[in-house]
Tab-separated table of C-alpha atoms in Angstrom:
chain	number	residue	atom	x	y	z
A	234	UNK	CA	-17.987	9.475	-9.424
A	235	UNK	CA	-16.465	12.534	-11.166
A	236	UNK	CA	-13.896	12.947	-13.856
A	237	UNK	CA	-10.283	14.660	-12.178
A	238	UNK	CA	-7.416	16.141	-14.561
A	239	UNK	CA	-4.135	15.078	-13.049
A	240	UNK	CA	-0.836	17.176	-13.516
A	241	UNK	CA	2.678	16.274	-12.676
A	242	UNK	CA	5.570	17.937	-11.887
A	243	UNK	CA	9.135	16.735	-12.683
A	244	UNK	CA	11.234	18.676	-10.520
A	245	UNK	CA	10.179	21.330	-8.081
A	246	UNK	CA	11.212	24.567	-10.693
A	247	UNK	CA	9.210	22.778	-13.263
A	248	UNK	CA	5.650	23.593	-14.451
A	249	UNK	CA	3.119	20.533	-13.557
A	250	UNK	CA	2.466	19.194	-16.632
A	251	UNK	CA	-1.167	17.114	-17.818
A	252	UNK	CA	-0.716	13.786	-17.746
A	253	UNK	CA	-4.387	12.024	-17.803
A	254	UNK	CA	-7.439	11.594	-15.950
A	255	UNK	CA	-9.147	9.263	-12.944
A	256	UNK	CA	-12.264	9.020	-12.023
A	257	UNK	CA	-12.811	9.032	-8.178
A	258	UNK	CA	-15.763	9.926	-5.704
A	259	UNK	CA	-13.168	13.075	-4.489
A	260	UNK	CA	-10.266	14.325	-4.257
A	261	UNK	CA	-8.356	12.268	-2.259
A	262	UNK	CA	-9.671	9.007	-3.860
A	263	UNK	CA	-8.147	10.689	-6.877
A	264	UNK	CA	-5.119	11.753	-6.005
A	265	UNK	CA	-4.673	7.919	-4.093
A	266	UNK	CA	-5.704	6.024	-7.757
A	267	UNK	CA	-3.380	8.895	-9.478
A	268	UNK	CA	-0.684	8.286	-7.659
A	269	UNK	CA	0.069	4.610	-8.979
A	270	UNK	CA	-1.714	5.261	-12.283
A	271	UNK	CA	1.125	7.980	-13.114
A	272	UNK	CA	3.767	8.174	-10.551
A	273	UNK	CA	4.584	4.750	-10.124
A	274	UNK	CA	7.617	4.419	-12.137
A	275	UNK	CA	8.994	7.552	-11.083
A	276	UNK	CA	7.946	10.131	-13.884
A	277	UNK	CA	7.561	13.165	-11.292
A	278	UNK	CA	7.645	14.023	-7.864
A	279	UNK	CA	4.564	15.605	-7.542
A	280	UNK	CA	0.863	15.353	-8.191
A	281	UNK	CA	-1.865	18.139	-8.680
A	282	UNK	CA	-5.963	16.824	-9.599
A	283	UNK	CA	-8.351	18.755	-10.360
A	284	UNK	CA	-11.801	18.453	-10.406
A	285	UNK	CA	-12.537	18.573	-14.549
A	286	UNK	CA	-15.962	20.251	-14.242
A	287	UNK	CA	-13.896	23.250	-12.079
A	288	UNK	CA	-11.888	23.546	-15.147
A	289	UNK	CA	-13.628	26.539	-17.409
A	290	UNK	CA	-12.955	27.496	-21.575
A	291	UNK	CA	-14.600	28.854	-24.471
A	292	UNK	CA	-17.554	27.741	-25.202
A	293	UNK	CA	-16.771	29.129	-28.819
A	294	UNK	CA	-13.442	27.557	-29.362
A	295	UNK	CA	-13.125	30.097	-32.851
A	296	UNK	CA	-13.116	33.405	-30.874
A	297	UNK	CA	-9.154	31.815	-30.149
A	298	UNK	CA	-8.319	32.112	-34.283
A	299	UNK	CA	-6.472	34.735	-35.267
A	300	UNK	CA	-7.975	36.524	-38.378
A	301	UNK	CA	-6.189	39.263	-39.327
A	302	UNK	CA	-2.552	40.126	-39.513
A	303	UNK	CA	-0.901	39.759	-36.339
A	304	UNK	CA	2.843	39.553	-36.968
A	305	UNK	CA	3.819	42.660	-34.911
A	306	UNK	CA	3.495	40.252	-32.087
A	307	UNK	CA	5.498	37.616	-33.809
A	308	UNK	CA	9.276	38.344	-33.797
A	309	UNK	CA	9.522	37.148	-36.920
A	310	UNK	CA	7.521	40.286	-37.758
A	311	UNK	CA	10.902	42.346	-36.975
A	312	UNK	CA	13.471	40.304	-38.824
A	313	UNK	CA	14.102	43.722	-41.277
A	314	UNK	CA	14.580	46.021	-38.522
A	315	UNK	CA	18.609	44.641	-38.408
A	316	UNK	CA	18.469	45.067	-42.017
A	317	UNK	CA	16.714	48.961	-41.835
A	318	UNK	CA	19.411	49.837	-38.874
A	319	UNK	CA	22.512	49.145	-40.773
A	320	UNK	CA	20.864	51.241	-43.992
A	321	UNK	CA	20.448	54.161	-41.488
A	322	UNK	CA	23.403	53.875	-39.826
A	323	UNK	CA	25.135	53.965	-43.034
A	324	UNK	CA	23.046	56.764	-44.423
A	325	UNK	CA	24.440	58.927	-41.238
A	326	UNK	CA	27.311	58.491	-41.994
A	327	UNK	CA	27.203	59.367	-45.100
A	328	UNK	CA	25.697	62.502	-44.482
A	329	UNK	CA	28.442	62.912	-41.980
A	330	UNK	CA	31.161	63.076	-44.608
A	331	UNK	CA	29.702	64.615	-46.454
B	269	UNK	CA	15.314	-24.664	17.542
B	270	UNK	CA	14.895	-22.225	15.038
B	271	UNK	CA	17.032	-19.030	15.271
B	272	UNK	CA	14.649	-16.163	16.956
B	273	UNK	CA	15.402	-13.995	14.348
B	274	UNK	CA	14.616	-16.342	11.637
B	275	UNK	CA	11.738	-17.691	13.082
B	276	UNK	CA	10.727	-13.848	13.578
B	277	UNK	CA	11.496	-12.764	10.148
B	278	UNK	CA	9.498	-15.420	8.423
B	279	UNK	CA	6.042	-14.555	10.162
B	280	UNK	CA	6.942	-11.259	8.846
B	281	UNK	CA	7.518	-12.571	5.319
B	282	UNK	CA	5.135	-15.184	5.223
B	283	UNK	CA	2.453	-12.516	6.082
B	284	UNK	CA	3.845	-9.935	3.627
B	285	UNK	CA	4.055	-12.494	1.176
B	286	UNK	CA	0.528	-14.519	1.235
B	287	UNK	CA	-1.453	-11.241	1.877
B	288	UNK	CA	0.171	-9.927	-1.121
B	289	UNK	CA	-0.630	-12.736	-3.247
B	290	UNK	CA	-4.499	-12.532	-2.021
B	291	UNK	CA	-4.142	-8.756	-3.318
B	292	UNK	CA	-2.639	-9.461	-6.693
B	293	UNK	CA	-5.731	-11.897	-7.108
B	294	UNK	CA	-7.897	-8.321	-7.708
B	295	UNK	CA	-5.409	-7.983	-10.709
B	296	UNK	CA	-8.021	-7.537	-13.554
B	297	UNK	CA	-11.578	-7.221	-10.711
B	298	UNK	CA	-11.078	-4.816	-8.781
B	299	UNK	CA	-14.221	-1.950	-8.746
B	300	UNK	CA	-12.519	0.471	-11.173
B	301	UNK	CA	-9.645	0.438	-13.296
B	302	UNK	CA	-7.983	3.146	-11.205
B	303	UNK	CA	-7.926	1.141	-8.038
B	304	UNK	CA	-7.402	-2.299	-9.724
B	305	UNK	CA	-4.235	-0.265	-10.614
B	306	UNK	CA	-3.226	0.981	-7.096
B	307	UNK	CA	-4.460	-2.711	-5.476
B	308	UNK	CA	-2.166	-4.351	-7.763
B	309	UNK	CA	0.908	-1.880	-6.643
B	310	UNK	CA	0.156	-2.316	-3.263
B	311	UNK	CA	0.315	-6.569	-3.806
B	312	UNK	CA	3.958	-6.027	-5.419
B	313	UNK	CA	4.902	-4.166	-2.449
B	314	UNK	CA	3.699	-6.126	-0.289
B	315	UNK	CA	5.638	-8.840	-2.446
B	316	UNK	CA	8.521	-7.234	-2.507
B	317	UNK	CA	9.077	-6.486	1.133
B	318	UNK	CA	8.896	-10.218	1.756
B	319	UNK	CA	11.453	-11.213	-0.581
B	320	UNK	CA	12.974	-8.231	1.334
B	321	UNK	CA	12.632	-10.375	4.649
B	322	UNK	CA	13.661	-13.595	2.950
B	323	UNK	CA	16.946	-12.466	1.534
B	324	UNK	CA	17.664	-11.323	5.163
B	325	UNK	CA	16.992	-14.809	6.627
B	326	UNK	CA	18.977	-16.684	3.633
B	327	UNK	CA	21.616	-14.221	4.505
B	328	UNK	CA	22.014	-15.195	7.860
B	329	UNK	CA	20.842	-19.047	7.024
B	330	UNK	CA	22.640	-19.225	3.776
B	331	UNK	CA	19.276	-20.647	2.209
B	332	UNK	CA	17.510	-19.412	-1.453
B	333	UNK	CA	15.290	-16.672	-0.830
B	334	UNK	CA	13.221	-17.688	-4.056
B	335	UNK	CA	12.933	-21.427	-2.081
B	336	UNK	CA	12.079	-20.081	1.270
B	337	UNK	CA	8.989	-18.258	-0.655
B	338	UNK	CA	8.177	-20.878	-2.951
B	339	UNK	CA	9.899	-24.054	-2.143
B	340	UNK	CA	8.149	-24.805	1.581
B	341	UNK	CA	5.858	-27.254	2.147
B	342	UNK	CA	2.283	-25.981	3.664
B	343	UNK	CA	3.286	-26.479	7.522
B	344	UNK	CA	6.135	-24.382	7.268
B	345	UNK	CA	4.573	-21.095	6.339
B	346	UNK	CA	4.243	-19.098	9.702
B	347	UNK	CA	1.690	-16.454	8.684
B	348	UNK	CA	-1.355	-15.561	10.144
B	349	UNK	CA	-4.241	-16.781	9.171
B	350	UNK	CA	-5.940	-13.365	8.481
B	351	UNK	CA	-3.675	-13.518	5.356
B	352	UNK	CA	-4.238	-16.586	3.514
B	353	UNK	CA	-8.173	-15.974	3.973
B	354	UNK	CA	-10.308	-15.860	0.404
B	355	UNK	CA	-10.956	-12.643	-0.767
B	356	UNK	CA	-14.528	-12.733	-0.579
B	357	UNK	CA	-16.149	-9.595	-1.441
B	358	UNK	CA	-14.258	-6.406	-1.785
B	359	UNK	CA	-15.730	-5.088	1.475
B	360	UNK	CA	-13.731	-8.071	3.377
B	361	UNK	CA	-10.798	-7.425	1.121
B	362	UNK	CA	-10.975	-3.844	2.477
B	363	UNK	CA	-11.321	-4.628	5.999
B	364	UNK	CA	-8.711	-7.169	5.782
B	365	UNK	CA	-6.591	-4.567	4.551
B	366	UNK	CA	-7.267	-1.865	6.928
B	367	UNK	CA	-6.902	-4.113	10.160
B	368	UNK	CA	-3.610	-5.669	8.282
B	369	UNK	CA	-2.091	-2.446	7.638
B	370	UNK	CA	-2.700	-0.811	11.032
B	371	UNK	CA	-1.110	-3.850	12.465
B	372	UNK	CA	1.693	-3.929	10.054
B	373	UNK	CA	2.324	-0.389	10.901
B	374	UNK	CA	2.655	-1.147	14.802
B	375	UNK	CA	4.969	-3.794	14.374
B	376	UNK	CA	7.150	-1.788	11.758
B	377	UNK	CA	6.797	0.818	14.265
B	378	UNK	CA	8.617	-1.361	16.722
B	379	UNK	CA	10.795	-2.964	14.708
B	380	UNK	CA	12.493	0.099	13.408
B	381	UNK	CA	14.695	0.597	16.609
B	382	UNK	CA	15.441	-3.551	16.261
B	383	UNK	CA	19.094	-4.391	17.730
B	384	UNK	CA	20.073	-6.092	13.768
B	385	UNK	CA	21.787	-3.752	12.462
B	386	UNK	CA	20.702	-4.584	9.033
B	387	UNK	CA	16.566	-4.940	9.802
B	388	UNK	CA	16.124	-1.610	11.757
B	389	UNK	CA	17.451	0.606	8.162
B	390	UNK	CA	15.346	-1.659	5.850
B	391	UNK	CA	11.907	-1.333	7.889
B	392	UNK	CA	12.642	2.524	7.634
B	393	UNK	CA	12.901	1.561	3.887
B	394	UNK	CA	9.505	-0.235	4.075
B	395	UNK	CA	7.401	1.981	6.340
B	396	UNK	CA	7.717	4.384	3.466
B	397	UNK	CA	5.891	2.334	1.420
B	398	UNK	CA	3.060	1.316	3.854
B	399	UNK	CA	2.416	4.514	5.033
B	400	UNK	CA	0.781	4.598	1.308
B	401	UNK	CA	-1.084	0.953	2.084
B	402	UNK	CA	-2.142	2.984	5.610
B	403	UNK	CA	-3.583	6.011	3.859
B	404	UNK	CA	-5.169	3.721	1.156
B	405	UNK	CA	-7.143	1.833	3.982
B	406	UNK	CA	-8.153	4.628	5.679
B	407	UNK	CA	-9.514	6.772	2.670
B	408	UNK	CA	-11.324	3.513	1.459
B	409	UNK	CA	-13.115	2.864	4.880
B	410	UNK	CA	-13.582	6.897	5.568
B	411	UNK	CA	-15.659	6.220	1.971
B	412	UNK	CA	-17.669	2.793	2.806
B	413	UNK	CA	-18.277	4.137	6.251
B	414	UNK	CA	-19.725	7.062	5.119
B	415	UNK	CA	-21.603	5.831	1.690
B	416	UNK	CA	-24.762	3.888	1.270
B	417	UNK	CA	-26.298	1.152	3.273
B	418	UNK	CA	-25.398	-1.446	1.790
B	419	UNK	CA	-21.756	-0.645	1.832
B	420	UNK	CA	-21.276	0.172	5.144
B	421	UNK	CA	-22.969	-2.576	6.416
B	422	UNK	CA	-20.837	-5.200	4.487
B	423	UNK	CA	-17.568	-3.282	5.534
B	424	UNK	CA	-18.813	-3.572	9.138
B	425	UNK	CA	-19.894	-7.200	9.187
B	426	UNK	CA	-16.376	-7.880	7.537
B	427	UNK	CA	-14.794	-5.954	10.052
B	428	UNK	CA	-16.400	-8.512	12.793
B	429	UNK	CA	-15.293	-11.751	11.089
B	430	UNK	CA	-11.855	-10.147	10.022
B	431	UNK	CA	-10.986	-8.708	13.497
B	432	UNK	CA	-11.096	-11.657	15.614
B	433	UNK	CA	-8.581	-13.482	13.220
B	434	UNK	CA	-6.300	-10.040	13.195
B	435	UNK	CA	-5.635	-10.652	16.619
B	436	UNK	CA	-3.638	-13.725	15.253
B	437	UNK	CA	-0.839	-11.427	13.954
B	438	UNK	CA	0.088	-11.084	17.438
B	439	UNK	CA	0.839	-14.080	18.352
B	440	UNK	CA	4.079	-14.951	19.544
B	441	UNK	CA	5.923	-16.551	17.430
B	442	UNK	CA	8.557	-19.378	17.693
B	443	UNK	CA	11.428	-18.246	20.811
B	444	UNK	CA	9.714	-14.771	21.145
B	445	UNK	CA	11.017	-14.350	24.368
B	446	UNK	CA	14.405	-14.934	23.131
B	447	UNK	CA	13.990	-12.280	20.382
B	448	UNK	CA	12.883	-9.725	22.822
B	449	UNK	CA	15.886	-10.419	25.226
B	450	UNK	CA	18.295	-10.199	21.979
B	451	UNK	CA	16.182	-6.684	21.261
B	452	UNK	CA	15.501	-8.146	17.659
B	453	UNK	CA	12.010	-6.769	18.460
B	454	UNK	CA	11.670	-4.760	21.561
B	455	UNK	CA	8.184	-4.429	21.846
B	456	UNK	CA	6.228	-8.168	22.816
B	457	UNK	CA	3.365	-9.281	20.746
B	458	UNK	CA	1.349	-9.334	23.640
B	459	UNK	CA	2.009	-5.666	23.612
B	460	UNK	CA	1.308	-4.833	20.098
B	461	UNK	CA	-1.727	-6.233	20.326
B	462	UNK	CA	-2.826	-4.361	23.287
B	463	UNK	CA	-1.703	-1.131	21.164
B	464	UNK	CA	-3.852	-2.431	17.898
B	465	UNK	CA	-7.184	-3.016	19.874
B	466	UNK	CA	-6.718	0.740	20.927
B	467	UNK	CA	-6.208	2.040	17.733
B	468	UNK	CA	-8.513	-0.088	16.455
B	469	UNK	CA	-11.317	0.772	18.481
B	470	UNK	CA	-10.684	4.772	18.267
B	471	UNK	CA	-10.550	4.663	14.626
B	472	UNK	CA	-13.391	2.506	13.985
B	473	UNK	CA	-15.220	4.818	16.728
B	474	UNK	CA	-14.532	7.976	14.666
B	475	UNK	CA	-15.900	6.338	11.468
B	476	UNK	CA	-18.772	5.596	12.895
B	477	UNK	CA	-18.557	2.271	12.557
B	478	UNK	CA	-19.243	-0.357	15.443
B	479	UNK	CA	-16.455	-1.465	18.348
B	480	UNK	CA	-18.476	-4.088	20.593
B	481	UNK	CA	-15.800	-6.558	19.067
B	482	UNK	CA	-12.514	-4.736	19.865
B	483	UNK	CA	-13.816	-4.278	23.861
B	484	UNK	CA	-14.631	-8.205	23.841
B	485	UNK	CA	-11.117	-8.112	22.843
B	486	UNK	CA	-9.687	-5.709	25.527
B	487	UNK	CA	-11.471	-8.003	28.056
B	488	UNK	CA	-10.580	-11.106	26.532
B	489	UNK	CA	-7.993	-13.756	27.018
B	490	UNK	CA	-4.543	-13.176	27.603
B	491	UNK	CA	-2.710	-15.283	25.386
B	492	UNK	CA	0.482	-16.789	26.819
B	493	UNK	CA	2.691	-19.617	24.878
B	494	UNK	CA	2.682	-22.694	26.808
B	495	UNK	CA	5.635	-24.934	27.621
B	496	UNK	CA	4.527	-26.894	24.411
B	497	UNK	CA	4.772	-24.007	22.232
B	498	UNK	CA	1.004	-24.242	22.270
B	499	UNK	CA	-1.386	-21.333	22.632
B	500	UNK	CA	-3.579	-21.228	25.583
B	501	UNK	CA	-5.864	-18.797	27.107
B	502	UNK	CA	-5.309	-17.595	30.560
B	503	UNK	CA	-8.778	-17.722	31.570
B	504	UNK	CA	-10.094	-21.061	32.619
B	505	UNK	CA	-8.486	-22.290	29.552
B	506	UNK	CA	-10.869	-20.713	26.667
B	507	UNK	CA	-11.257	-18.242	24.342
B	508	UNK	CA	-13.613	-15.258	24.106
B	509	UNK	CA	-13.168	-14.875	21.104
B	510	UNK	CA	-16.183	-16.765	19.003
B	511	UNK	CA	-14.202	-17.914	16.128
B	512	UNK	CA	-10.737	-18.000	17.195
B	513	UNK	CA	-10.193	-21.405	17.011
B	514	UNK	CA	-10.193	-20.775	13.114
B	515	UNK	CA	-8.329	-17.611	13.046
B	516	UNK	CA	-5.446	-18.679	15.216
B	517	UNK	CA	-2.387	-21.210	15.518
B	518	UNK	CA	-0.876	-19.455	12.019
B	519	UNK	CA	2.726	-18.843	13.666
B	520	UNK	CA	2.495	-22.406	14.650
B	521	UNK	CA	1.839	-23.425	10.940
B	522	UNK	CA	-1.589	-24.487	11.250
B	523	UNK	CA	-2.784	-23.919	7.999
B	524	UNK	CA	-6.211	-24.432	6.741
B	525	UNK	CA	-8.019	-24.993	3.721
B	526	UNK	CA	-8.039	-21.736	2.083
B	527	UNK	CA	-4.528	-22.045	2.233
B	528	UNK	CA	-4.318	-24.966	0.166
B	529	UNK	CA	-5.703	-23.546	-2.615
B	530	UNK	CA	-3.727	-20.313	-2.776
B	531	UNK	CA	-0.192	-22.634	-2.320
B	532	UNK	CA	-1.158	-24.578	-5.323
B	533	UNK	CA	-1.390	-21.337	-6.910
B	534	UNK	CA	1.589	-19.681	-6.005
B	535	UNK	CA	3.883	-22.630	-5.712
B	536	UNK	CA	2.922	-24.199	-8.799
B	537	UNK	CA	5.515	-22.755	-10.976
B	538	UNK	CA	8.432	-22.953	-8.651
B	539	UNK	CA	7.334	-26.576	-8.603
B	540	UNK	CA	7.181	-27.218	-11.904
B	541	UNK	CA	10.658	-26.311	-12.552
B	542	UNK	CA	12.844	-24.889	-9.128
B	543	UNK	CA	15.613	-23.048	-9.349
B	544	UNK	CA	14.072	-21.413	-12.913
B	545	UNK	CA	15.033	-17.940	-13.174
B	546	UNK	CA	13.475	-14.911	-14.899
């Protein structure tokens, strides 16, 4: 017996979606045992499993941190450029007049 | 008499019904919490398309569909006897389910083109349903058949004993021949069967799995209702099959003891107080 992820899907442009795990002898025990243990009241219309030891990470889960500074890839790291534009538009046209 | 129809719908029911409540009673033991899960659904479907059936026939009888489930004595249930068997282990619970299933789906197969106009829509509605119960059966046997000794050789004795008493869902039932002039079913029993020991007999072939007992079946007995409503074999007046004379007589509402004990169960609370409501 092995250990399958199951996903769900609620509508056909949606992503599937994790939703909790069987254990079955293959795959289409597991999608049989998933399909009443998490589509039986309707929650989706469709059903992915996937076999949890085909499923690959980091084995170092802290080479995902993020050390440094990083908000140039934030937009919240661009919330003065509004600010800077209206300073040099109104610079220009000050230089305009004058 | 009874109506055709009725008498027609209520084998239907009464085997929906009394196999389902031999399912639900894996609520809580089945193998694995997953399929304890899935065994359970399958019971309340099961369920349900009998009290589908029933409100039908208190439609067209004006009766209480939660009386005709609950509040009949022992002799009126019409179901075969397959159905009200004991669980026993989970490899007879399996091949009980299997041989039910395929034989469910014949009949639903038939019964979809049904001259009431009401029936023919709702077994569409249902065959939805057991096409799940079919793939469930044939995943689980695919998986016995093909796993360890021990396994496969319970499945397959289970598959003996449970056979011979399948063939008891084809029996006629009560003014048959008047159903299939009215087109309520168009397909006979007789018929059905003849398509089930086919199946039957390729599928188990495929798996693997051994068919002396579906040829002794082909060869066997043709069973025609007498003028007493009575089942006899056409050949010199017994049956082939070695333990038929347990596994057959259901649609006549010969019941027997493993019956008792599951009516008790199911009945008890209707009896306690009838008409109760959720």
């Amino acid at each position: 017996m092995e250990t399958w992820e199951v996903f769900r899907r609620h509508g056909h442009r949606e992503p599937f979606e994790h939703c909790g795990t069987v254990t079955a002898s293959d795959h289409e025990m597991a999608l049989l045992t998933a399909k009443e243990c998490f589509l039986r009241r309707r929650e989706g219309e469709h059903l992915w499993v996937v076999r949890r030891s085909d499923i690959h990470s980091f084995q170092d889960e802290s080479l995902l941190e993020i050390a440094a500074d990083k908000s140039y890839r934030f937009n919240s790291g661009y919330r003065d450029v509004v600010e800077k534009r209206e300073r040099a538009k109104a610079r220009a046209k000050e230089l305009a007049s004058s | 008499m009874t109506d055709p129809l009725v008498s027609m719908l209520l084998a239907l029911a009464d085997d929906e019904l009394v196999l389902g409540h031999r399912h639900s009673e894996w609520t809580g033991f089945a193998p694995h919490i997953e399929e304890d899960v899935a065994f359970s659904s399958i019971a309340q479907d099961e369920i349900g398309h009998a009290a589908a059936y029933y409100s039908l026939v208190a439609k067209i009888t004006g009766d209480d569909p939660d009386r005709l489930a609950l509040g009949r004595e022992k002799h009126e249930y019409r179901n075969a006897i397959l159905c009200e068997r004991a669980n026993g282990d989970w490899g007879y619970t399996l091949a009980r389910h299997w041989l039910y299933d395929h034989a469910d789906a014949l009949r639903l197969e038939a019964l979809e083109s049904s001259a009431h106009e009401e029936l023919g829509p709702l077994v569409t509605k249902i065959r939805r349903e057991e096409r799940y119960h079919l793939l469930h059966a044939d995943t689980w046997l695919k998986r016995v058949s093909q796993g360890p000794v021990e396994g496969r050789k319970r499945l397959a004795d289970s598959i003996g004993i449970a056979f011979e008493e399948s063939l008891g869902l084809f029996e006629p039932f009560e003014g048959e021949q008047d159903a299939l002039s009215a087109g309520w079913i168009p397909v006979s029993s007789s018929e059905l069967r003849q398509r089930f020991v086919r199946q039957v007999a390729e599928k188990l072939d495929a798996l693997g799995l051994p068919t002396h007992m579906t040829s002794h079946a082909e060869e066997g007995a043709e069973f025609v209702a007498s003028s007493s409503g009575d089942l006899i074999a056409s050949d010199n007046g017994e049956r082939s099959a070695p333990s038929a004379d347990d596994g057959f007589g259901g649609r006549r509402g010969r019941r027997t003891p493993d019956f008792d004990a599951l009516w008790e169960d199911m009945t008890s609370m209707y009896r306690t107080s009838p008409g109760a409501r959720w």
